[in-house]
Amino acid sequence: MDFDEFREFGHASIEFIINYLSSIRERNVLPNAVPYAVVNQLPKEIPEQPEHWREVLKDLESIILPGLTHWQSPYFNAFYPSSSSAGSIIGELLIAGIGVLGFSWICSPACTELEVVVMDWLAKFLKLPEHFLHASEGPGGGVIQGSASEAVLVAVLAAREQAVVSYRESHPELSESEVRGRLVAYSSDQSNSCIEKAGVLAAMPIRLLPAGEDLVLRGETLKKAIEEDVASGRIPVICIATLGTTGTCAYDDIETLSTVCEEFKVWLHVDAAYAGGAFALEECSDLRKGLDRVDSLNFNLHKFMLVNFDCSAMWLRDANKVVDSFNVDRIYLKHKHEGQSQIPDFRHWQIPLGRRFRALKVWITFRTLGAEGLRNHVRKHIELAKQFEELVTKDSRFELVAPRALGLVCFRPKGDNEITAQLLHRLMERKKIYMVKAEHAGRQFLRFVVCGMDSKPSDIEFAWTEIESQLTALLTEQSLAARKTGNVADLTQHFKIHLNDHEKSQ
Ligand code: PLP
């Protein structure tokens, strides 16, 4: 492809993206897909001869798009947002266009240095403690990882290596394998699956401690677990706390957890994959309590900071602990500025060797939106979630399961789990909005999350109308079926509750 054709292809692709995003509300958020629908429409081999890019874009429109779930749609209300913005999309294009890798400073100095700059900008924007900045006097700093899972794994592996070294110093009678066999880590039973997975990958058991009734993990629970383990000869290594759990966006008590971690010299990592965006808001300053005492933390810019996947920020109070744990050198990786002037070689801060120029899309996003634009985005999601919460509370057929937290509302139709499952099934079949359910203490509930590049109050109205009208339809069908068979008395408890509420409101 020559440059003229490349230009044409590029312009057409930008048009394609803009048309897709600007008309995203016209598509069902969930596809009409059946397994293998895409596989069966595509050839089994790479085409032998080059095809025209127009043919490729045509197939993208007619074969691929109908098989996609539209994550940037405002009617995508599942999981947590995977955010995006014009600046970050162009940033991603420029990253690919420039095509550099930046595993060490010499590989592409500006790639490393721009990351140092944007990570310090972000730390200041989120009002993180000074010691997390590259510009601070100490050994702290931030790095961009691909995902929260990678950030957590890096923290777990570094904490593990530090613990092995320090325990062997104080217990020279134990072999390395004996020490490794005794290591143990902690998190809450509400933490994300990636934390348990980090334990599997690090070959270190992670005890998932019971969160309180309010789904918060506190220091006293951690202390009890650590004391039990120490008494039985185990070696506590790291506690991974969460600010903004995946199920209900609960916030672990970082202050009491840090007191216990300090007492037992246990690394404290905070996974703030979603909620970290709210650190920037003065009205959410409570969320930052205790962060001055943690060893490391992560926040996904791809969730709440309008940067497209993948982009997960991680900060370390002492980056040397990670560098010392992961430093594996080869002659071809050396350069004359290594270890000087605190310029990091980020390959030591991560799992892979190669690394993307993600800082470029962060820089472009931050500059094109400004700090004010970023704060407004987080505030808008909170406001839209409040709007949804109000609609739930006004309808007596529904109940909230947990207090609204940032852009997440956990709610359910009153009654048993069956009606929640049936309502969700119905909504998924209709494909107009996409939510997922979660469960706590045996009760299933629906999670409504404000997502999308540009959600509006009218989108919340749309989602609510869809939800409440489908509950009405479900209840009506059930009551008609029961009346037909003369089995009103047999209506299960959940339908009776709703039938009564519904009939009263008619
Ligand atoms: N931690 C929390 C609290 C999450 O909610 C999620 C995903 O939603 C993750 C970690 C995993 O994030 P990632 O996909 O970036 O690994």
Coordinates of C-alpha atoms and ligand atoms in Angstrom, one line a residue:
M1 CA 0.0 0.0 0.0
D2 CA 1.6 3.3 -1.0
F3 CA 1.2 6.5 1.1
D4 CA -1.6 7.9 -1.1
E5 CA -3.7 4.8 -0.6
F6 CA -2.7 4.7 3.1
R7 CA -4.0 8.3 3.4
E8 CA -7.3 7.4 1.7
F9 CA -7.7 4.3 3.9
G10 CA -6.9 6.3 7.0
H11 CA -9.5 9.0 6.2
A12 CA -12.1 6.4 5.4
S13 CA -11.4 4.7 8.7
I14 CA -11.8 7.9 10.8
E15 CA -15.1 8.5 9.0
F16 CA -16.0 4.9 9.8
I17 CA -15.3 5.4 13.5
I18 CA -17.2 8.7 13.7
N19 CA -20.2 7.3 11.9
Y20 CA -20.1 4.3 14.3
L21 CA -19.9 6.3 17.5
S22 CA -22.3 9.1 16.5
S23 CA -25.0 6.5 15.6
I24 CA -24.3 4.1 18.4
R25 CA -27.7 4.6 20.1
E26 CA -29.4 3.2 17.0
R27 CA -27.9 -0.2 17.5
N28 CA -29.0 -2.8 20.1
V29 CA -26.2 -2.8 22.7
L30 CA -26.1 -6.6 22.6
P31 CA -25.7 -8.5 19.3
N32 CA -28.0 -11.0 17.8
A33 CA -25.1 -13.4 17.7
V34 CA -25.1 -17.2 17.8
P35 CA -21.8 -19.1 18.3
Y36 CA -19.7 -19.4 15.1
A37 CA -21.8 -16.8 13.2
V38 CA -18.6 -14.8 12.5
V39 CA -16.4 -17.9 12.0
N40 CA -18.8 -19.3 9.4
Q41 CA -18.8 -16.1 7.3
L42 CA -15.0 -15.8 7.0
P43 CA -12.6 -17.7 4.8
K44 CA -10.5 -20.4 6.5
E45 CA -7.2 -19.1 5.2
I46 CA -5.4 -15.8 4.8
P47 CA -6.3 -14.5 1.3
E48 CA -3.5 -15.4 -1.1
Q49 CA -3.7 -12.1 -2.9
P50 CA -4.0 -8.6 -1.3
E51 CA -7.5 -7.3 -1.1
H52 CA -8.6 -3.7 -1.4
W53 CA -9.1 -2.0 2.0
R54 CA -12.6 -1.0 0.9
E55 CA -13.6 -4.7 0.9
V56 CA -12.1 -5.0 4.4
L57 CA -14.2 -2.1 5.7
K58 CA -17.3 -3.5 4.0
D59 CA -16.8 -6.8 5.9
L60 CA -16.2 -5.0 9.1
E61 CA -19.5 -3.3 8.7
S62 CA -21.5 -6.3 7.5
I63 CA -19.9 -9.3 9.4
I64 CA -18.0 -8.0 12.4
L65 CA -20.1 -5.1 13.7
P66 CA -23.3 -7.2 14.0
G67 CA -21.4 -9.6 16.2
L68 CA -20.1 -7.0 18.6
T69 CA -21.4 -5.9 22.0
H70 CA -21.2 -2.1 21.9
W71 CA -19.1 -1.1 24.9
Q72 CA -19.2 2.6 24.1
S73 CA -23.0 2.7 23.9
P74 CA -24.7 4.6 26.8
Y75 CA -27.0 1.5 27.0
F76 CA -24.0 -0.6 28.1
N77 CA -24.6 -0.6 31.8
A78 CA -22.6 -3.8 32.8
F79 CA -19.3 -4.4 34.6
Y80 CA -17.6 -1.0 34.9
P81 CA -17.0 1.5 32.0
S82 CA -14.3 0.9 29.5
S83 CA -14.0 4.6 28.7
S84 CA -12.8 6.3 25.6
S85 CA -12.6 9.8 24.0
A86 CA -11.7 11.4 20.7
G87 CA -8.3 12.4 22.1
S88 CA -7.5 8.9 23.3
I89 CA -8.7 7.3 20.0
I90 CA -6.4 9.6 18.0
G91 CA -3.7 8.9 20.6
E92 CA -4.0 5.2 20.0
L93 CA -3.7 5.8 16.2
L94 CA -0.6 7.9 16.7
I95 CA 1.0 5.3 19.0
A96 CA 0.6 2.7 16.2
G97 CA 1.6 5.2 13.5
I98 CA 4.8 6.2 15.3
G99 CA 5.4 2.6 16.4
V100 CA 8.1 2.8 19.1
L101 CA 8.7 0.6 22.0
G102 CA 10.0 1.9 25.3
F103 CA 11.2 -0.8 27.6
S104 CA 14.3 1.2 28.5
W105 CA 15.1 4.9 28.3
I106 CA 17.5 4.5 25.5
C107 CA 15.0 2.7 23.3
S108 CA 13.0 5.9 22.9
P109 CA 13.8 8.5 25.5
A110 CA 10.7 10.6 25.0
C111 CA 8.5 7.5 25.5
T112 CA 9.9 7.0 29.0
E113 CA 10.0 10.7 29.9
L114 CA 6.5 11.4 28.7
E115 CA 5.3 8.6 30.9
V116 CA 7.2 10.1 33.9
V117 CA 5.4 13.4 33.1
V118 CA 1.9 12.1 32.7
M119 CA 2.2 9.8 35.8
D120 CA 3.2 12.8 37.9
W121 CA 0.4 14.9 36.4
L122 CA -2.1 12.2 37.2
A123 CA -0.8 11.7 40.8
K124 CA -1.2 15.4 41.4
F125 CA -4.6 15.5 39.8
L126 CA -5.8 12.6 42.0
K127 CA -4.2 14.3 45.0
L128 CA -2.0 11.3 45.8
P129 CA 0.7 11.6 48.5
E130 CA 3.8 13.4 47.3
H131 CA 6.1 10.3 47.8
F132 CA 4.4 8.6 44.7
L133 CA 5.7 11.2 42.4
H134 CA 8.8 10.7 40.3
A135 CA 9.6 14.3 41.1
S136 CA 9.7 13.6 44.8
E137 CA 13.0 13.3 46.7
G138 CA 12.4 9.6 47.4
P139 CA 12.3 6.4 45.4
G140 CA 8.6 6.5 44.5
G141 CA 7.0 6.8 41.1
G142 CA 4.3 5.8 38.7
V143 CA 4.2 3.5 35.7
I144 CA 1.5 2.6 33.1
Q145 CA 0.6 -1.1 33.1
G146 CA -1.8 -2.8 30.7
S147 CA -4.5 -3.7 33.3
A148 CA -5.3 -3.7 37.0
S149 CA -4.6 -7.4 36.9
E150 CA -1.0 -6.8 35.8
A151 CA -0.5 -4.1 38.4
V152 CA -1.8 -6.3 41.2
L153 CA 0.5 -9.2 40.0
V154 CA 3.5 -6.9 39.9
A155 CA 2.8 -5.8 43.5
V156 CA 2.2 -9.4 44.7
L157 CA 5.4 -10.7 43.0
A158 CA 7.6 -7.8 44.3
A159 CA 6.2 -8.1 47.8
R160 CA 6.9 -11.9 47.7
E161 CA 10.5 -11.4 46.6
Q162 CA 11.1 -8.7 49.3
A163 CA 9.6 -11.0 51.9
V164 CA 11.8 -14.0 50.9
V165 CA 14.9 -11.9 51.1
S166 CA 14.1 -10.3 54.4
Y167 CA 12.8 -13.4 56.1
R168 CA 15.9 -15.4 55.0
E169 CA 18.1 -12.7 56.5
S170 CA 16.4 -13.0 59.9
H171 CA 16.0 -16.8 59.6
P172 CA 19.2 -18.1 57.9
E173 CA 18.4 -21.7 59.2
L174 CA 15.5 -21.9 56.6
S175 CA 16.1 -22.8 53.0
E176 CA 14.6 -20.6 50.3
S177 CA 12.1 -23.3 49.4
E178 CA 11.0 -23.6 53.0
V179 CA 10.5 -19.9 53.2
R180 CA 8.6 -19.8 49.9
G181 CA 6.3 -22.6 51.1
R182 CA 5.2 -20.6 54.1
L183 CA 4.2 -17.3 52.4
V184 CA 0.6 -16.1 52.6
A185 CA -1.3 -13.1 51.3
Y186 CA -4.6 -11.5 52.1
S187 CA -7.5 -9.8 50.5
S188 CA -11.3 -9.5 51.0
D189 CA -13.9 -12.0 49.7
Q190 CA -15.3 -9.0 47.8
S191 CA -12.1 -8.3 45.8
N192 CA -11.8 -8.8 42.1
S193 CA -11.0 -12.2 40.6
C194 CA -7.7 -10.9 39.4
I195 CA -6.4 -10.8 43.0
E196 CA -7.1 -14.5 43.5
K197 CA -5.5 -15.1 40.1
A198 CA -2.4 -13.1 41.1
G199 CA -2.0 -15.6 44.0
V200 CA -2.2 -18.5 41.7
L201 CA 0.3 -17.0 39.3
A202 CA 2.6 -16.1 42.2
A203 CA 2.3 -19.6 43.7
M204 CA 1.2 -18.0 47.0
P205 CA -2.1 -18.7 48.7
I206 CA -4.3 -15.6 49.1
R207 CA -6.7 -15.8 52.0
L208 CA -10.0 -14.1 51.0
L209 CA -11.1 -12.7 54.4
P210 CA -14.8 -12.1 55.1
A211 CA -15.8 -8.5 54.6
G212 CA -18.3 -7.1 57.1
E213 CA -22.0 -6.8 56.6
D214 CA -21.3 -3.5 54.8
L215 CA -18.9 -5.5 52.5
V216 CA -15.9 -3.6 53.9
L217 CA -12.7 -5.3 55.0
R218 CA -11.3 -3.9 58.2
G219 CA -8.0 -4.1 60.1
E220 CA -9.4 -6.2 63.0
T221 CA -10.3 -9.1 60.5
L222 CA -6.8 -8.8 58.9
K223 CA -5.1 -8.8 62.3
K224 CA -6.9 -11.9 63.4
A225 CA -5.9 -13.8 60.2
I226 CA -2.3 -12.6 60.4
E227 CA -2.0 -13.6 64.1
E228 CA -3.4 -17.1 63.3
D229 CA -0.9 -17.5 60.4
V230 CA 2.1 -16.3 62.4
A231 CA 1.2 -18.6 65.2
S232 CA 1.2 -21.5 62.8
G233 CA 4.6 -20.6 61.2
R234 CA 3.3 -18.9 58.1
I235 CA 4.9 -15.7 56.7
P236 CA 2.4 -12.8 55.9
V237 CA 3.5 -11.0 52.8
I238 CA 0.9 -8.6 51.3
C239 CA -2.6 -7.4 51.8
I240 CA -4.5 -6.3 48.7
A241 CA -7.3 -3.9 49.7
T242 CA -9.9 -2.5 47.4
L243 CA -11.4 0.9 47.0
G244 CA -14.4 0.3 44.9
T245 CA -15.1 -3.4 44.8
T246 CA -16.4 -4.9 41.6
G247 CA -19.7 -6.1 43.1
T248 CA -21.0 -3.1 45.0
C249 CA -18.1 -0.5 44.9
A250 CA -17.5 -0.9 48.6
Y251 CA -14.4 0.8 50.1
D252 CA -12.1 -1.2 52.4
D253 CA -10.9 0.6 55.5
I254 CA -7.4 1.6 54.4
E255 CA -6.6 3.3 57.7
T256 CA -7.1 0.3 60.0
L257 CA -5.6 -2.0 57.4
S258 CA -2.5 0.1 57.2
T259 CA -2.1 0.1 60.9
V260 CA -2.1 -3.7 60.9
C261 CA 0.2 -3.9 57.9
E262 CA 2.7 -1.6 59.5
E263 CA 2.7 -3.6 62.7
F264 CA 3.4 -6.9 60.9
K265 CA 5.6 -5.4 58.1
V266 CA 3.2 -6.5 55.4
W267 CA 3.0 -4.8 52.0
L268 CA -0.3 -2.9 51.5
H269 CA -1.5 -2.6 48.0
V270 CA -4.7 -0.7 47.1
D271 CA -6.7 -1.8 44.0
A272 CA -8.7 1.3 43.1
A273 CA -9.3 0.2 39.5
Y274 CA -12.6 2.0 39.1
A275 CA -13.0 4.3 42.1
G276 CA -9.6 5.9 41.8
G277 CA -11.0 8.5 39.4
A278 CA -13.0 10.0 42.3
F279 CA -9.8 10.8 44.2
A280 CA -9.7 13.9 42.0
L281 CA -12.9 15.3 43.5
E282 CA -12.9 17.4 46.7
E283 CA -16.3 16.0 47.6
C284 CA -14.8 12.5 47.5
S285 CA -11.7 13.3 49.6
D286 CA -12.7 10.7 52.2
L287 CA -11.8 8.0 49.7
R288 CA -8.2 9.1 49.9
K289 CA -7.9 8.5 53.7
G290 CA -4.9 6.3 54.5
L291 CA -3.4 6.4 51.1
D292 CA -0.3 8.1 52.6
R293 CA 0.4 4.8 54.3
V294 CA 0.1 2.3 51.4
D295 CA 3.0 0.8 49.5
S296 CA 1.4 0.7 46.1
L297 CA -1.9 1.3 44.3
N298 CA -3.5 1.1 40.9
F299 CA -6.2 2.9 39.0
N300 CA -7.5 2.1 35.5
L301 CA -7.5 5.2 33.3
H302 CA -9.5 3.0 30.9
K303 CA -12.3 2.8 33.4
F304 CA -12.8 6.3 34.6
M305 CA -10.4 8.7 32.9
L306 CA -11.6 8.7 29.3
V307 CA -8.5 6.8 28.0
N308 CA -9.2 3.8 25.9
F309 CA -8.2 0.3 27.0
D310 CA -5.5 -0.6 27.8
C311 CA -4.2 1.8 30.4
S312 CA -3.8 1.1 34.1
A313 CA -1.8 3.5 36.3
M314 CA 0.3 2.1 39.1
W315 CA 2.2 3.9 41.8
L316 CA 4.9 2.6 44.1
R317 CA 6.2 4.3 47.3
D318 CA 9.5 2.6 46.7
A319 CA 10.0 1.6 43.1
N320 CA 13.4 0.0 44.0
K321 CA 11.6 -2.8 45.6
V322 CA 10.0 -3.7 42.3
V323 CA 13.2 -3.0 40.3
D324 CA 15.4 -5.1 42.6
S325 CA 12.9 -8.0 42.4
F326 CA 12.5 -8.0 38.7
N327 CA 16.0 -6.9 37.5
V328 CA 17.2 -9.5 35.0
D329 CA 19.9 -8.0 32.7
R330 CA 21.5 -8.8 29.3
I331 CA 24.3 -7.0 27.7
Y332 CA 22.1 -5.9 24.8
L333 CA 19.7 -4.1 27.2
K334 CA 22.4 -2.0 28.9
H335 CA 22.9 1.7 28.1
K336 CA 25.2 4.4 29.5
H337 CA 22.5 6.4 31.4
E338 CA 21.2 3.4 33.3
G339 CA 20.4 4.1 36.9
Q340 CA 21.3 7.8 36.5
S341 CA 19.3 10.9 37.4
Q342 CA 16.4 8.6 38.5
I343 CA 15.3 8.1 34.9
P344 CA 13.6 4.8 35.0
D345 CA 14.0 1.8 32.7
F346 CA 10.3 0.8 32.9
R347 CA 11.1 -2.8 31.8
H348 CA 12.0 -3.5 35.4
W349 CA 8.6 -2.3 36.6
Q350 CA 6.5 -4.7 34.6
I351 CA 6.1 -8.3 33.5
P352 CA 6.8 -8.1 29.7
L353 CA 10.0 -6.8 28.2
G354 CA 8.3 -4.8 25.4
R355 CA 6.1 -1.9 26.2
R356 CA 3.7 0.3 24.4
F357 CA 3.8 4.1 24.2
R358 CA 0.6 4.4 26.2
A359 CA 1.8 7.7 27.7
L360 CA 1.1 9.4 24.3
K361 CA -2.7 8.7 24.4
V362 CA -2.8 9.7 28.1
W363 CA -1.0 13.0 27.3
I364 CA -3.3 13.8 24.4
T365 CA -6.4 12.9 26.4
F366 CA -5.3 15.1 29.3
R367 CA -4.4 18.0 27.1
T368 CA -7.5 17.9 25.0
L369 CA -9.9 17.6 28.0
G370 CA -8.0 19.5 30.7
A371 CA -8.2 18.7 34.4
E372 CA -11.6 20.4 34.4
G373 CA -13.0 18.1 31.7
L374 CA -11.7 15.0 33.5
R375 CA -13.4 16.1 36.8
N376 CA -16.6 17.0 35.0
H377 CA -16.7 13.5 33.4
V378 CA -16.5 11.8 36.8
R379 CA -19.1 14.2 38.3
K380 CA -21.4 13.5 35.3
H381 CA -21.3 9.8 35.9
I382 CA -22.1 10.3 39.6
E383 CA -25.0 12.6 38.8
L384 CA -26.5 10.2 36.2
A385 CA -26.2 7.4 38.8
K386 CA -28.1 9.6 41.3
Q387 CA -30.8 10.1 38.7
F388 CA -31.1 6.3 38.2
E389 CA -31.1 5.7 42.0
E390 CA -34.0 8.2 42.4
L391 CA -36.0 6.3 39.8
V392 CA -35.4 3.0 41.6
T393 CA -36.5 4.4 45.0
K394 CA -39.6 6.0 43.5
D395 CA -40.9 2.6 42.3
S396 CA -42.1 0.6 45.2
R397 CA -41.6 -2.7 43.3
F398 CA -37.8 -2.2 43.5
E399 CA -35.3 -1.9 46.3
L400 CA -31.7 -0.7 46.6
V401 CA -29.3 -3.4 47.8
A402 CA -26.4 -1.1 48.7
P403 CA -25.9 2.6 48.8
R404 CA -25.2 4.1 45.4
A405 CA -21.5 4.4 45.0
L406 CA -20.1 6.7 42.3
G407 CA -21.6 5.6 39.0
L408 CA -23.0 2.2 40.3
V409 CA -26.5 1.5 41.6
C410 CA -27.2 -2.0 43.0
F411 CA -30.9 -2.8 43.0
R412 CA -33.4 -5.6 42.6
P413 CA -37.1 -6.2 42.2
K414 CA -38.5 -7.0 45.6
G415 CA -39.0 -10.7 46.2
D416 CA -36.9 -13.8 45.7
N417 CA -33.9 -14.3 43.4
E418 CA -36.1 -15.9 40.7
I419 CA -37.7 -12.6 39.7
T420 CA -34.3 -10.9 39.5
A421 CA -33.1 -13.7 37.2
Q422 CA -36.2 -13.6 35.1
L423 CA -36.1 -9.8 34.7
L424 CA -32.5 -9.9 33.6
H425 CA -33.1 -12.8 31.2
R426 CA -35.8 -10.8 29.6
L427 CA -33.7 -7.7 29.3
M428 CA -30.9 -9.6 27.8
E429 CA -33.2 -11.2 25.2
R430 CA -34.4 -7.8 24.2
K431 CA -30.8 -6.5 23.9
K432 CA -31.6 -2.9 24.4
I433 CA -29.6 -2.4 27.6
Y434 CA -26.9 -4.6 29.1
M435 CA -26.5 -5.1 32.8
V436 CA -25.0 -8.0 34.8
K437 CA -26.2 -9.4 38.1
A438 CA -24.2 -10.1 41.3
E439 CA -24.9 -11.8 44.5
H440 CA -24.3 -11.2 48.2
A441 CA -25.4 -13.2 51.2
G442 CA -27.6 -15.3 48.9
R443 CA -29.4 -12.4 47.4
Q444 CA -29.1 -11.7 43.7
F445 CA -29.2 -8.2 42.4
L446 CA -28.7 -6.1 39.3
R447 CA -25.8 -3.7 38.8
F448 CA -26.6 -0.6 36.8
V449 CA -23.4 1.2 35.9
V450 CA -23.2 4.5 34.0
C451 CA -20.9 3.9 31.1
G452 CA -20.5 5.2 27.5
M453 CA -18.5 8.0 26.0
D454 CA -21.3 10.6 26.3
S455 CA -24.2 9.4 28.4
K456 CA -27.0 11.8 29.0
P457 CA -30.0 12.0 31.4
S458 CA -32.2 10.8 28.5
D459 CA -30.2 7.6 28.3
I460 CA -30.9 7.0 32.0
E461 CA -34.6 7.5 31.3
F462 CA -34.4 5.1 28.4
A463 CA -32.8 2.4 30.5
W464 CA -35.2 2.9 33.4
T465 CA -38.3 2.7 31.1
E466 CA -36.9 -0.5 29.6
I467 CA -36.3 -2.0 33.1
E468 CA -39.6 -1.1 34.7
S469 CA -41.7 -1.8 31.7
Q470 CA -40.2 -5.3 31.4
L471 CA -41.0 -5.9 35.1
T472 CA -44.6 -4.9 34.4
A473 CA -44.8 -7.2 31.4
L474 CA -43.2 -10.0 33.3
L475 CA -45.7 -9.7 36.2
T476 CA -48.7 -9.3 33.9
E477 CA -47.7 -12.4 32.0
Q478 CA -47.3 -14.4 35.2
S479 CA -50.6 -13.2 36.7
L480 CA -52.5 -14.0 33.4
A481 CA -51.0 -17.4 33.3
A482 CA -51.9 -18.0 37.0
R483 CA -55.4 -16.8 36.5
K484 CA -55.9 -19.0 33.4
T485 CA -55.0 -22.1 35.3
G486 CA -57.0 -20.8 38.4
N487 CA -53.8 -21.1 40.4
V488 CA -53.6 -17.6 41.8
A489 CA -53.1 -19.1 45.2
D490 CA -50.1 -21.0 43.8
L491 CA -48.3 -17.8 42.7
T492 CA -45.0 -17.9 44.3
Q493 CA -44.2 -15.3 46.9
H494 CA -42.2 -13.0 44.7
F495 CA -45.0 -12.7 42.1
K496 CA -47.6 -12.1 44.8
I497 CA -45.7 -9.2 46.2
H498 CA -45.3 -7.5 42.9
L499 CA -48.8 -8.3 41.7
N500 CA -50.2 -6.6 44.8
D501 CA -48.0 -3.5 44.3
H502 CA -48.8 -3.4 40.6
E503 CA -52.5 -3.8 41.0
K504 CA -52.6 -1.1 43.7
S505 CA -50.9 1.3 41.3
Q506 CA -53.4 0.7 38.5
Ligands
PLP1 N1 -10.1 -4.6 40.2 C1 -11.4 -4.1 40.2 C2 -12.0 -3.5 41.5 C3 -12.2 -4.3 39.1 O1 -13.5 -3.9 39.1 C4 -11.7 -4.9 37.9 C5 -12.5 -5.0 36.7 O2 -13.6 -4.5 36.6 C6 -10.3 -5.3 37.9 C7 -9.6 -5.1 39.1 C8 -9.7 -5.9 36.7 O3 -9.3 -4.9 35.8 P1 -8.5 -5.2 34.5 O4 -9.4 -5.7 33.5 O5 -7.9 -3.9 34.2 O6 -7.4 -6.2 34.9

